[in-house]
Short mmCIF file of C-alpha atoms in Angstrom, two decimals:
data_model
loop_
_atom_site.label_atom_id
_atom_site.label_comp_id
_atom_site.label_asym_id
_atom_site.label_seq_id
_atom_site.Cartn_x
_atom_site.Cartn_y
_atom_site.Cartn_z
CA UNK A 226 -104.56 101.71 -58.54
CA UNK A 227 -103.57 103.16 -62.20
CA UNK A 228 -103.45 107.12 -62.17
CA UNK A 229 -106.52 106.95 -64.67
CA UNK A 230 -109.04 104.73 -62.54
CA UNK A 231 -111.86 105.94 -60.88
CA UNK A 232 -111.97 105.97 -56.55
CA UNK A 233 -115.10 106.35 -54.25
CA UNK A 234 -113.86 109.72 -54.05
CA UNK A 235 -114.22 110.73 -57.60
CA UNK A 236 -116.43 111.19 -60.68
CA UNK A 237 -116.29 110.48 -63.96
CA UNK A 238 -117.81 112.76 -66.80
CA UNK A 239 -117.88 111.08 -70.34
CA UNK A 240 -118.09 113.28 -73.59
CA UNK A 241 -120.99 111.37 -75.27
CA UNK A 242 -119.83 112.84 -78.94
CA UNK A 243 -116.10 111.07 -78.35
CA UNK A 244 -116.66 109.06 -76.07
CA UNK A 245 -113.71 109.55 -73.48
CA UNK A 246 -113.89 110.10 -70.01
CA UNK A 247 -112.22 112.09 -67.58
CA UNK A 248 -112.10 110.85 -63.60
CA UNK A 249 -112.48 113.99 -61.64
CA UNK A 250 -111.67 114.00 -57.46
CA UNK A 251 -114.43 114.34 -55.08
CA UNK A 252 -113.18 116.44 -52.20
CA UNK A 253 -115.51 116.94 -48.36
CA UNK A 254 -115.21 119.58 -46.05
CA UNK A 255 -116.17 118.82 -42.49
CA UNK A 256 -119.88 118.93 -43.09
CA UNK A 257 -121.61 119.73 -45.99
CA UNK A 258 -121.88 118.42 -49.59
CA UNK A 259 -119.00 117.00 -51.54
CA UNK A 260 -117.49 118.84 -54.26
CA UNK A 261 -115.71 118.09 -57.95
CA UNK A 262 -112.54 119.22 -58.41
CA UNK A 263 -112.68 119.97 -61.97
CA UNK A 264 -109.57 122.19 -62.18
CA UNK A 265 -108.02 120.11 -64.75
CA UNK A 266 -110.93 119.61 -66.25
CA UNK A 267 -110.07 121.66 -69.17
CA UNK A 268 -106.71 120.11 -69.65
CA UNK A 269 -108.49 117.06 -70.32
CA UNK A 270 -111.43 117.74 -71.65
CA UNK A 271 -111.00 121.19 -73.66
CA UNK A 272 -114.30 122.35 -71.84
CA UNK A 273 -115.29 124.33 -69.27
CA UNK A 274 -117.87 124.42 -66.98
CA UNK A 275 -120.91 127.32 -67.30
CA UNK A 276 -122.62 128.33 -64.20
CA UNK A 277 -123.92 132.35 -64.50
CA UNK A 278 -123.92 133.11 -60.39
CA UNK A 279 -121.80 130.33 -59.32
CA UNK A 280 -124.91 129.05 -57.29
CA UNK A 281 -122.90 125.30 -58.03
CA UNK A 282 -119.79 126.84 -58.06
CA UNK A 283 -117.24 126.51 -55.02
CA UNK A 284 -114.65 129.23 -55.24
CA UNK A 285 -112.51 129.00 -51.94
CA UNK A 286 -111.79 126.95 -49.05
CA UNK A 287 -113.22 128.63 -45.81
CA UNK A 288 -113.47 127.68 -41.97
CA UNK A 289 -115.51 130.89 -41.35
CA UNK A 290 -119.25 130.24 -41.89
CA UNK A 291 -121.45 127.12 -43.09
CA UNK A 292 -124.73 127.21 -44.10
CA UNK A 293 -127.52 124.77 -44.21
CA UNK A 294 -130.32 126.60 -46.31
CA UNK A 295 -132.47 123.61 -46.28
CA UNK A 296 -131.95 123.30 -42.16
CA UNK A 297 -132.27 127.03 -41.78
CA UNK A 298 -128.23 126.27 -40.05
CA UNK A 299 -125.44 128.91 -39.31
CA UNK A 300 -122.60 128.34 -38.21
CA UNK A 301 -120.13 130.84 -37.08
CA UNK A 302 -116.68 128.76 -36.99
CA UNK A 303 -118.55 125.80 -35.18
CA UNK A 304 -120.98 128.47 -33.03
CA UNK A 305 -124.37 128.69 -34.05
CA UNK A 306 -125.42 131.73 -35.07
CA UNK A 307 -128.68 131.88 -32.32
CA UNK A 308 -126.27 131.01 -29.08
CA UNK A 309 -123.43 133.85 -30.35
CA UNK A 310 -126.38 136.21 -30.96
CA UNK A 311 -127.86 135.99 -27.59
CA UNK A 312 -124.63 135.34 -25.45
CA UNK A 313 -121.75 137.07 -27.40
CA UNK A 314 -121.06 141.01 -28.18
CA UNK A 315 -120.12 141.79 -31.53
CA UNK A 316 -116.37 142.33 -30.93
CA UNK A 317 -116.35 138.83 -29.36
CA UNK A 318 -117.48 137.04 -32.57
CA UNK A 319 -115.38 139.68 -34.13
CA UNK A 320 -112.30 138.38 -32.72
CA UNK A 321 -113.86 134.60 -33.09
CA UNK A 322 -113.85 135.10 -37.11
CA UNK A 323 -110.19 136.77 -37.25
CA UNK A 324 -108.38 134.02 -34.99
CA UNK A 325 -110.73 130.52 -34.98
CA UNK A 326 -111.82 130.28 -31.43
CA UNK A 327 -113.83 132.33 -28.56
CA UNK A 328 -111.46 134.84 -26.91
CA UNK A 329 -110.04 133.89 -23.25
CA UNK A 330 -111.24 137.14 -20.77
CA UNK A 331 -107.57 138.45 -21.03
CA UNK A 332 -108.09 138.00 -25.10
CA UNK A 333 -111.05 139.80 -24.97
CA UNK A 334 -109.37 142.93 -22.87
CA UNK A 335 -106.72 143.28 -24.79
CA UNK A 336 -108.75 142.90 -28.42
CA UNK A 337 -111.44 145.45 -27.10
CA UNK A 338 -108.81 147.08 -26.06
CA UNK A 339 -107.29 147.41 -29.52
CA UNK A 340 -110.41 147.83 -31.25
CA UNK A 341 -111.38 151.33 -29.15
CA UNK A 342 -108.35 152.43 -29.08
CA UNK A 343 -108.45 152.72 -33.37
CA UNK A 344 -112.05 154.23 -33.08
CA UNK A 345 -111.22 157.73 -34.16
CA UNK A 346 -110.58 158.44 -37.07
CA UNK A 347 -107.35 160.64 -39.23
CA UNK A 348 -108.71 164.36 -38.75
CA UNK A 349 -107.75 165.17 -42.25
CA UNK A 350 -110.99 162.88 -42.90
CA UNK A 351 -113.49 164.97 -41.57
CA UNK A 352 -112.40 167.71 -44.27
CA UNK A 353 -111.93 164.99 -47.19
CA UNK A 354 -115.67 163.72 -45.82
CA UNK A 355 -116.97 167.14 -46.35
CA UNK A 356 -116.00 167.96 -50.55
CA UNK A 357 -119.15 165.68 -50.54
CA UNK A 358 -122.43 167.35 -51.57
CA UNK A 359 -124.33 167.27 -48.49
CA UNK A 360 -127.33 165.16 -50.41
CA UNK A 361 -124.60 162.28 -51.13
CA UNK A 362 -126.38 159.10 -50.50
CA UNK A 363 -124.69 157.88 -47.04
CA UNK A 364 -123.30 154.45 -49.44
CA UNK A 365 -121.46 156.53 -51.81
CA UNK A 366 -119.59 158.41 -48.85
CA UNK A 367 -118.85 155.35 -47.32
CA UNK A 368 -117.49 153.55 -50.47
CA UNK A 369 -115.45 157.06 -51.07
CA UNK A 370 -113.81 157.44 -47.83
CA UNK A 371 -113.29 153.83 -46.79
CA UNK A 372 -111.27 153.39 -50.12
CA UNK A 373 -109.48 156.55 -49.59
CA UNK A 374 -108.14 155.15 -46.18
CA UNK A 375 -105.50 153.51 -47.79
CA UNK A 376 -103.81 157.32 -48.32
CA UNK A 377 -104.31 158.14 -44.51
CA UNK A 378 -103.32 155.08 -43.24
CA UNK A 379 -100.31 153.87 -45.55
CA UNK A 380 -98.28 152.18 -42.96
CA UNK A 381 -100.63 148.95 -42.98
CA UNK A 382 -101.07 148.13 -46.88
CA UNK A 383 -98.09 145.55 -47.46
CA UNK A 384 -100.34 142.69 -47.59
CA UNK A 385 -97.47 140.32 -46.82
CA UNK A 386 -96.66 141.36 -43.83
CA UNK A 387 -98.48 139.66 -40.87
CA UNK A 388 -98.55 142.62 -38.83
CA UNK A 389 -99.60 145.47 -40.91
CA UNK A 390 -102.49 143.00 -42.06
CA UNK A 391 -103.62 142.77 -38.47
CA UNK A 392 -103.38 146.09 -38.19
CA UNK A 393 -105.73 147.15 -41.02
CA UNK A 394 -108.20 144.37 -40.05
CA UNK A 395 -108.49 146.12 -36.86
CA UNK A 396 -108.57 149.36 -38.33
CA UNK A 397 -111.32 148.53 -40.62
CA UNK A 398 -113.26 147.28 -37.66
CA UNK A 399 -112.71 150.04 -35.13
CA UNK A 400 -113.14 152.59 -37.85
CA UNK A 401 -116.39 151.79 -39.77
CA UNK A 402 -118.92 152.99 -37.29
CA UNK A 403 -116.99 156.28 -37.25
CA UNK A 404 -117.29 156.59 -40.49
CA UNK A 405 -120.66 155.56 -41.00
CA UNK A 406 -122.12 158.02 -38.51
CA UNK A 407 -119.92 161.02 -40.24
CA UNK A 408 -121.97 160.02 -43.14
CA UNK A 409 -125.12 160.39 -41.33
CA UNK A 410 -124.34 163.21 -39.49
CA UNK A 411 -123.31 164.91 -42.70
CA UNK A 412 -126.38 164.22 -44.33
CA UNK A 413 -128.13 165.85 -41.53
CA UNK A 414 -126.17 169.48 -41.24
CA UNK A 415 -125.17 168.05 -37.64
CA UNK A 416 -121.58 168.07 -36.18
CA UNK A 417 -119.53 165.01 -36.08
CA UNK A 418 -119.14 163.22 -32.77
CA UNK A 419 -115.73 161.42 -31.55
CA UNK A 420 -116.17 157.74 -30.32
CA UNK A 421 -116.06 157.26 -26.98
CA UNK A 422 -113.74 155.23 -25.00
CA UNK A 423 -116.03 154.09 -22.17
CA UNK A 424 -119.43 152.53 -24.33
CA UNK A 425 -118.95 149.14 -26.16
CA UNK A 426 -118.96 148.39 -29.88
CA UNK A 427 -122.61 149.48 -31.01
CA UNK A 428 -123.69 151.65 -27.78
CA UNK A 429 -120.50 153.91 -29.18
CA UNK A 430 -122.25 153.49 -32.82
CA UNK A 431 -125.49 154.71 -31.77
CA UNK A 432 -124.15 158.07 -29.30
CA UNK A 433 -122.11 158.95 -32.05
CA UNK A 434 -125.65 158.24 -34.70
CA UNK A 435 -127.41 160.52 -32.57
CA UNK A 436 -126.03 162.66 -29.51
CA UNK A 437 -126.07 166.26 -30.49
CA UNK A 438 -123.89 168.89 -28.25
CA UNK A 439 -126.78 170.81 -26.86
CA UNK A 440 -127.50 167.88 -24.37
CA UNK A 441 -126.65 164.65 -22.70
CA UNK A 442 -127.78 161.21 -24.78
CA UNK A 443 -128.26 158.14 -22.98
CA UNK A 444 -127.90 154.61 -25.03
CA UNK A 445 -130.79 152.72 -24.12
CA UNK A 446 -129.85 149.26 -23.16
CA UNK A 447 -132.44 147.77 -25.22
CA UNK A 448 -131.55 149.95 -28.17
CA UNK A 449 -127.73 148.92 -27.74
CA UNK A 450 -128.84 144.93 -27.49
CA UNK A 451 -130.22 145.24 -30.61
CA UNK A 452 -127.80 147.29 -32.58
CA UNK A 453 -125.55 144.50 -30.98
CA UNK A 454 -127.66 141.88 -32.13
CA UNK A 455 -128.17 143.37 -35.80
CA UNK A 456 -124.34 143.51 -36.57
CA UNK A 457 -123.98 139.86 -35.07
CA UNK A 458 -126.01 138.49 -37.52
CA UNK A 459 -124.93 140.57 -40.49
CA UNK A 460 -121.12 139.73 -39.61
CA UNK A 461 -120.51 137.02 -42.26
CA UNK A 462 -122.89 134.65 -44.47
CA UNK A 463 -120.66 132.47 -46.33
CA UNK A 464 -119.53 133.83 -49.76
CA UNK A 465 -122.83 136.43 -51.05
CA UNK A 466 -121.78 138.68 -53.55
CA UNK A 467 -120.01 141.56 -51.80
CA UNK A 468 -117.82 138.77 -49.84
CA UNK A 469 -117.13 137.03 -52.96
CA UNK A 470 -115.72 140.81 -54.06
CA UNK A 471 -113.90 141.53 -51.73
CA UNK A 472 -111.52 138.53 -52.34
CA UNK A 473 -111.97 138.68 -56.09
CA UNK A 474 -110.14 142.29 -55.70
CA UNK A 475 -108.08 140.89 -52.85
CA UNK A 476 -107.20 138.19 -55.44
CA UNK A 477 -105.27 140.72 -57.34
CA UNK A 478 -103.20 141.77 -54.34
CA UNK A 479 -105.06 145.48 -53.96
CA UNK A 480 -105.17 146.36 -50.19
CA UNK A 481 -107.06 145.91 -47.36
CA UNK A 482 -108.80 149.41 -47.75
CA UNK A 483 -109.53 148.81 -51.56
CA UNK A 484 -111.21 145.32 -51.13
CA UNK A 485 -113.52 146.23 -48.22
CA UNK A 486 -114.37 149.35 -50.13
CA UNK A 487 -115.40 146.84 -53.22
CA UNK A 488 -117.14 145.10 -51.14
CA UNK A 489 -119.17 148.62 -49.89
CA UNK A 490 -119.80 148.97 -53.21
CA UNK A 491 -121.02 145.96 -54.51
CA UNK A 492 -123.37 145.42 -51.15
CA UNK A 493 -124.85 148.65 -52.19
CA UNK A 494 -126.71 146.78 -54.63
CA UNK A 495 -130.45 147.15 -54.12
CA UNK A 496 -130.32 142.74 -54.55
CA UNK A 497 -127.95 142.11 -52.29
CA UNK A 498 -127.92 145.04 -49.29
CA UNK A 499 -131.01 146.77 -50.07
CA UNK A 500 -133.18 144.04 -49.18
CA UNK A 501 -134.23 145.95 -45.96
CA UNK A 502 -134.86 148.87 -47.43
CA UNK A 503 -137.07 147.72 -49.55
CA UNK A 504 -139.17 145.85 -47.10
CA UNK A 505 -140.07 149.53 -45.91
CA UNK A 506 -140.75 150.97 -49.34
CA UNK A 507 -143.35 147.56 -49.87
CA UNK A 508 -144.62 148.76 -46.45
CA UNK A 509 -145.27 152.39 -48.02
CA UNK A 510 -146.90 150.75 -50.94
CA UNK A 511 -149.38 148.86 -48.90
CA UNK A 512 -149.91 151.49 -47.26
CA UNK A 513 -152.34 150.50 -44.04
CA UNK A 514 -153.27 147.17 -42.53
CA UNK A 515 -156.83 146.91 -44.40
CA UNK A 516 -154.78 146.70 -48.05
CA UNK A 517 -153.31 143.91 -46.74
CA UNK A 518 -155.43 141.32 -48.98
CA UNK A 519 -155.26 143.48 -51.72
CA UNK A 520 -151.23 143.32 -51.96
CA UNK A 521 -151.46 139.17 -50.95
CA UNK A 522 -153.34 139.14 -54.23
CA UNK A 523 -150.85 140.59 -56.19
CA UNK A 524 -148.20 138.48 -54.47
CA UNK A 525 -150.08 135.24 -55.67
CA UNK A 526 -150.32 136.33 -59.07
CA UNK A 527 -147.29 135.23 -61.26
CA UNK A 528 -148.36 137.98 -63.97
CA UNK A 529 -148.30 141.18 -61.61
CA UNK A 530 -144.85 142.63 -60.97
CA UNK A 531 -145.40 143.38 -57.14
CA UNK A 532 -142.94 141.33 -54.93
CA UNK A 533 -143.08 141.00 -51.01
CA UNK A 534 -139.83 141.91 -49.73
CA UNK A 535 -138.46 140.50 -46.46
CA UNK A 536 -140.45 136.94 -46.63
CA UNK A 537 -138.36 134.07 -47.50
CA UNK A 538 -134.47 133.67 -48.45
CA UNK A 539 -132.74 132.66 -51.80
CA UNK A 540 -130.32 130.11 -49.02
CA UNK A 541 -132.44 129.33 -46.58
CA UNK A 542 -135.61 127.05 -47.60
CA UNK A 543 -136.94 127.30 -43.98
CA UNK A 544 -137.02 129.71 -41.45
CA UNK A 545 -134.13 132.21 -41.89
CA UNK A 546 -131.94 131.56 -38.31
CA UNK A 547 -131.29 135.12 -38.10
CA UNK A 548 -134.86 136.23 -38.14
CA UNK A 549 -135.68 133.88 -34.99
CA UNK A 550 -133.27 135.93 -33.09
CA UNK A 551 -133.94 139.61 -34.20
CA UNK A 552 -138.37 138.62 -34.08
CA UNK A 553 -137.85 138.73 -30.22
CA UNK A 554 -135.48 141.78 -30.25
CA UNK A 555 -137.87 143.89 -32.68
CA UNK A 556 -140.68 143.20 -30.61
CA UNK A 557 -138.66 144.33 -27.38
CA UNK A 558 -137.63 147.33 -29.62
CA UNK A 559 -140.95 148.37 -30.55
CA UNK A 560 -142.23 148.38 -27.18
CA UNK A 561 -139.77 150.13 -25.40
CA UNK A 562 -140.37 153.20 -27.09
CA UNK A 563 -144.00 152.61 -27.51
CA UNK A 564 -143.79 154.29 -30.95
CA UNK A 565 -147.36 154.79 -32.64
CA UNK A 566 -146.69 154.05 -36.24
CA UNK A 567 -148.93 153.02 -38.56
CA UNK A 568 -146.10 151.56 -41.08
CA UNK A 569 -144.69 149.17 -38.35
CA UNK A 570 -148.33 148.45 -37.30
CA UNK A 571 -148.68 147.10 -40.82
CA UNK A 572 -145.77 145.36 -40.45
CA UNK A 573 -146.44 143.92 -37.46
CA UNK A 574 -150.15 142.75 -38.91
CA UNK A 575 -148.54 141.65 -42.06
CA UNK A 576 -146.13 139.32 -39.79
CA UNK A 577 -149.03 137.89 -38.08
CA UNK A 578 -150.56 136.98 -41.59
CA UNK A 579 -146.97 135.24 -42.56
CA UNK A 580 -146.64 133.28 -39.65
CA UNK A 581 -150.94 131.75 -39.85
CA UNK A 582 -151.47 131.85 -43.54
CA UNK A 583 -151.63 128.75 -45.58
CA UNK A 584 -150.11 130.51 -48.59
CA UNK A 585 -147.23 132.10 -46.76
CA UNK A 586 -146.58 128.31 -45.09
CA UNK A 587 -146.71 126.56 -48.60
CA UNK A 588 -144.14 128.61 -50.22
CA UNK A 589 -142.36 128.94 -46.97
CA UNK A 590 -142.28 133.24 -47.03
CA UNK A 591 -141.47 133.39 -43.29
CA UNK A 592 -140.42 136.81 -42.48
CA UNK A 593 -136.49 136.91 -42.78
CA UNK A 594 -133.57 139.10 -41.07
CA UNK A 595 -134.05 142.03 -43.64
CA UNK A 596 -137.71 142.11 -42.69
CA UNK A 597 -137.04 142.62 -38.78
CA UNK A 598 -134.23 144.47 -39.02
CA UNK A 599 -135.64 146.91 -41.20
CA UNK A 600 -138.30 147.57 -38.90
CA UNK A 601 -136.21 147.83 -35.99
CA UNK A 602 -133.56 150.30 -37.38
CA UNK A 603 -136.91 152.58 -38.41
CA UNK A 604 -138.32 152.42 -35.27
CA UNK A 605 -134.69 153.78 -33.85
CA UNK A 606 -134.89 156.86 -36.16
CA UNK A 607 -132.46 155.56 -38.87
CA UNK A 608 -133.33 156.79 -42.55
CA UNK A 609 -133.94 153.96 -45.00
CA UNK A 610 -130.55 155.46 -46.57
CA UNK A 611 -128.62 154.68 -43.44
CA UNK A 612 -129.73 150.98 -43.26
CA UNK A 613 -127.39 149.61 -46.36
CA UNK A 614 -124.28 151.79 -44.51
CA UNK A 615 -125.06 149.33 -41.20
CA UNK A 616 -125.09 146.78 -43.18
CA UNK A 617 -121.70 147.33 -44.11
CA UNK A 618 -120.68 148.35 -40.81
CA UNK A 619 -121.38 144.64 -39.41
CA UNK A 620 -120.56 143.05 -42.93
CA UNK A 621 -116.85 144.49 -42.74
CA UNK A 622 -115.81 142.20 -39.56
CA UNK A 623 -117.06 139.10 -41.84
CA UNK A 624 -115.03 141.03 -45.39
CA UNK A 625 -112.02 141.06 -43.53
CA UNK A 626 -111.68 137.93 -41.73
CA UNK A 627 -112.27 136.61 -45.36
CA UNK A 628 -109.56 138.58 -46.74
CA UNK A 629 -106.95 136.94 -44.23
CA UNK A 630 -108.40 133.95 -44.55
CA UNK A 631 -107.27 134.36 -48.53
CA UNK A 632 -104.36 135.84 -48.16
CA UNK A 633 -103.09 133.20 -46.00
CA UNK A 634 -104.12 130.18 -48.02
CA UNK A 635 -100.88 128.60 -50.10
CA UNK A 636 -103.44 127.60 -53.05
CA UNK A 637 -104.87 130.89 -53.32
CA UNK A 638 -104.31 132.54 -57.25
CA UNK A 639 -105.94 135.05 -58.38
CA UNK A 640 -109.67 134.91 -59.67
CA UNK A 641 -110.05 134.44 -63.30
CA UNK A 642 -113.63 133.07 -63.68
CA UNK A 643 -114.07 131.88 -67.86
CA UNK A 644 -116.95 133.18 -69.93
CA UNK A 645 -118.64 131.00 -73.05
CA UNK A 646 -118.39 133.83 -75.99
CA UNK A 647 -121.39 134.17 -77.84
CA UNK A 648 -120.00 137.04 -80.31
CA UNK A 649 -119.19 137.34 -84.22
CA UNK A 650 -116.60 134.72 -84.89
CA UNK A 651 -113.14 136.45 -87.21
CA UNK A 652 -113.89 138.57 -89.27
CA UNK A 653 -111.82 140.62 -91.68
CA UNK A 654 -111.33 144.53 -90.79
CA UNK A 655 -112.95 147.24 -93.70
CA UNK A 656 -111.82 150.54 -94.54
CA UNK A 657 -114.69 153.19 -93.21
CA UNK A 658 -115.09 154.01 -96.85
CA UNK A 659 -116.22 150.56 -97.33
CA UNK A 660 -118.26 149.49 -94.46
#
C-alpha cells in the first residue's frame, strides 16, 4: 500500500479551497470510540484543529478509568465502579489505580501498611498551617500547604526516580486527610488530632474531623461506610479539569507536590468541585418542601437564571453510576442519626419529585453523586466549606495514579495546547507623543 493511501483505519480530511487531502490514522483503545490522530496534521495541512474544552479532544493514553456517559458506565481499570464501591475500601482501589490489578491479602497488608504508617504529618506543618488567618477558606489552606510539602518532604521530588515517585504517591495519599482535618480543625479554634494507627482509611479521617480531647469519639460504622464510599467514587473520573491539571503541570516536569496542589486548586472551582456545595445553597434558596413547584417553574423556564444543582451530569446522559451507590448509603446515613432537618427533608421531597416527574424523566435530571453526597456530608456535621477539601482528599488517589501513569509513558511531551489568535494583526510601534 503507498505511504499516501487511505486504510480502514484512517480518515481523510480534504481542504475544499485547494483541494488536497491529508489521510489521517484512526487509532482504538480497548473499548470506546475511535480516535484521529491528527498530530501531523499541521505539517500537512498548515491548520490546526479548534476545540475550546477539549470535549472532542483526546489528550493522553490512560488504562485508569473509562466512561460510558450515554450507558451511565465506570470503569475503574476493568472494575465497575458499583461492585468496588460496595465490596472494596478505599485504599484497596487505591492501590488498584497505582499498580493495575486488585491487591493479593499480603499486598494489601503491606500497602495499608505503608499508607498508615505516612499518616502524620512533618510537625513543622502544624506551625506553617497556623500563619493562616483563622477565617481561611479550608481550599486555600489545603492548596497552600499541600504545595508547600515539597520543602518538608524534599527527599521524594526527583521525578525520575522510581522510588522517590512511589514514595510521594504514597505520601500524598496517607497525608491528605491529615491535612484536610488541620484545615478544619483550624477553622474551628479546635486542636489538631494525630491519625491513628489502629482505624482504616476514612474512620481515621472522620476521628481526626471530629474527636475533641475532653472525651472519647466513636466512628460510627455507618458513618465510616459512607465516608468510605464517598472517596471511592470521587477517586478518579477520567480526565475532568483538575486531572487534566495536574498532568498539564506534571507535563512540565514540576513535582509530585506541585501538580496535586494544581490540581487542589483548579478543583476548587465552583464548576468543577463545588457542585455539591451548591446543591445545598439551591436547597437554602428553596427554602421548604411547599416552594418546591415554585423553583420547578423557574427550572423550566429558559429565561430565568435559577439552575437545579445536583440533577443530571455534563458525561453521563443517564443515571449517574455513582449516585446509585451513594442513594442507598444517604438514606442509611440519614436514618441512623435520625436528624430532624428541614433542608434534607426538602431534599429528600425534592428527590422523590426527580425520580416520578415527567419533566425531570424527559430531560433525564436524575439526582447525581454531588446531590447525595452533599446531603450526606451535611447530615455528618461537615460545613459546606469542608465538602470541596473531601473532594480533594478522594480526588488525590485518582491525581496521582495519573501522574505516574504520565510520567511513565515514552510518548509523553509536554502540553502545549494551540490557540486561533483573534488580535490586531502587525502593526507599527508610535512614540507616546504621537499616539
Amino acid at each position: 500500500m503507498a505511504e499516501n493511501s487511505p486504510s480502514e483505519k484512517s480518515v481523510t480530511v480534504t481542504d475544499n479551497a485547494s483541494g488536497k487531502s491529508t489521510i489521517l490514522p484512526v487509532t482504538s483503545g480497548t473499548i470506546g470510540p475511535g480516535v484521529i490522530d491528527i498530530r501531523k496534521l499541521y505539517a500537512e495541512t498548515g491548520m490546526f484543529t479548534y476545540d475550546p474544552g477539549y470535549g472532542a479532544t483526546g489528550s493522553c493514553v490512560s488504562g485508569l478509568t473509562y466512561i460510558d456517559g450515554d450507558e451511565g458506565v465506570l470503569l475503574h481499570r476493568g472494575y465497575a465502579i458499583e461492585d468496588l464501591a460496595e465490596k472494596a475500601d478505599f485504599l484497596e482501589l487505591a492501590y488498584l489505580l497505582l499498580e493495575g490489578e486488585l491487591p493479593k491479602p499480603d499486598e494489601k497488608e503491606a500497602f495499608d501498611t505503608a499508607i498508615t504508617r505516612h499518616t502524620m504529618v512533618h510537625e513543622q506543618l502544624s506551625i506553617f498551617l497556623r500563619g493562616f488567618r483563622r477565617d481561611a477558606h479550608p481550599m486555600a489552606i489545603l492548596c497552600g500547604v499541600t504545595g508547600a510539602l515539597s520543602a518538608f518532604y524534599h527527599d521524594s521530588t526527583d521525578i525520575h526516580d522510581p522510588l522517590q515517585r512511589m514514595i510521594a504517591s504514597r505520601r500524598l495519599i496517607a497525608k491528605m486527610p491529615t491535612l484536610a482535618s488541620m484545615a478544619y480543625k483550624y477553622s474551628l479554634g479546635q486542636p489538631f488530632n494525630y491519625p491513628r494507627n489502629n482505624l482504616k482509611y476514612a474512620e481515621n479521617f472522620l476521628h481526626m474531623c471530629f474527636a475533641v480531647p475532653a472525651e472519647d469519639y466513636h466512628v460510627d460504622p455507618i458513618l465510616a461506610d459512607a465516608m468510605n464510599k464517598i472517596f471511592i467514587l470521587h477517586a478518579d473520573h477520567e480526565q475532568n479539569a483538575s486531572t487534566s491539571t495536574v498532568r498539564l503541570a506534571g507535563s512540565s516536569g514540576a513535582n509530585p507536590f506541585a501538580c496535586i496542589a494544581a490540581g487542589i486548586a483548579s478543583l476548587w472551582g465552583p464548576a468543577h468541585g463545588g457542585a455539591n456545595e451548591a446543591v445545598l445553597n439551591m436547597l437554602n434558596q428553596i427554602g421548604h418542601k411547599k416552594n418546591i413547584p415554585e423553583f420547578i417553574n423557574k427550572a423550566r423556564d429558559k429565561d430565568d437564571p435559577f439552575r437545579l444543582f445536583g440533577f443530571g451530569h455534563r458525561v453521563y446522559k443517564n443515571f449517574d453510576p455513582r449516585a446509585k451507590v451513594l442513594r442507598n448509603a444517604c438514606h442509611h446515613v440519614l436514618g441512623k442519626l435520625g436528624i430532624n432537618d428541614p433542608l434534607l427533608e426538602l431534599a429528600m421531597e425534592l428527590e422523590e419529585l426527580a425520580v416520578n416527574d415527567s419533566y425531570f424523566i424527559e430531560k433525564k435530571l436524575y439526582p447525581n453523586v454531588d446531590f447525595y453526597s452533599g446531603i450526606i456530608l451535611k447530615a455528618m456535621g461537615f460545613p459546606t466549606s469542608m465538602f470541596t477539601v473531601l473532594f480533594a482528599v478522594a480526588r488525590t488517589t485518582g491525581w496521582i495514579a495519573q501522574w505516574n501513569e504520565m510520567i511513565t509513558d515514552p510518548t509523553q511531551r509536554i502540553g502545549r495546547p494551540r490557540q486561533l489568535y483573534t488580535g490586531p494583526t502587525e502593526r507599527p510601534y508610535k512614540d507616546l507623543q504621537s499616539r
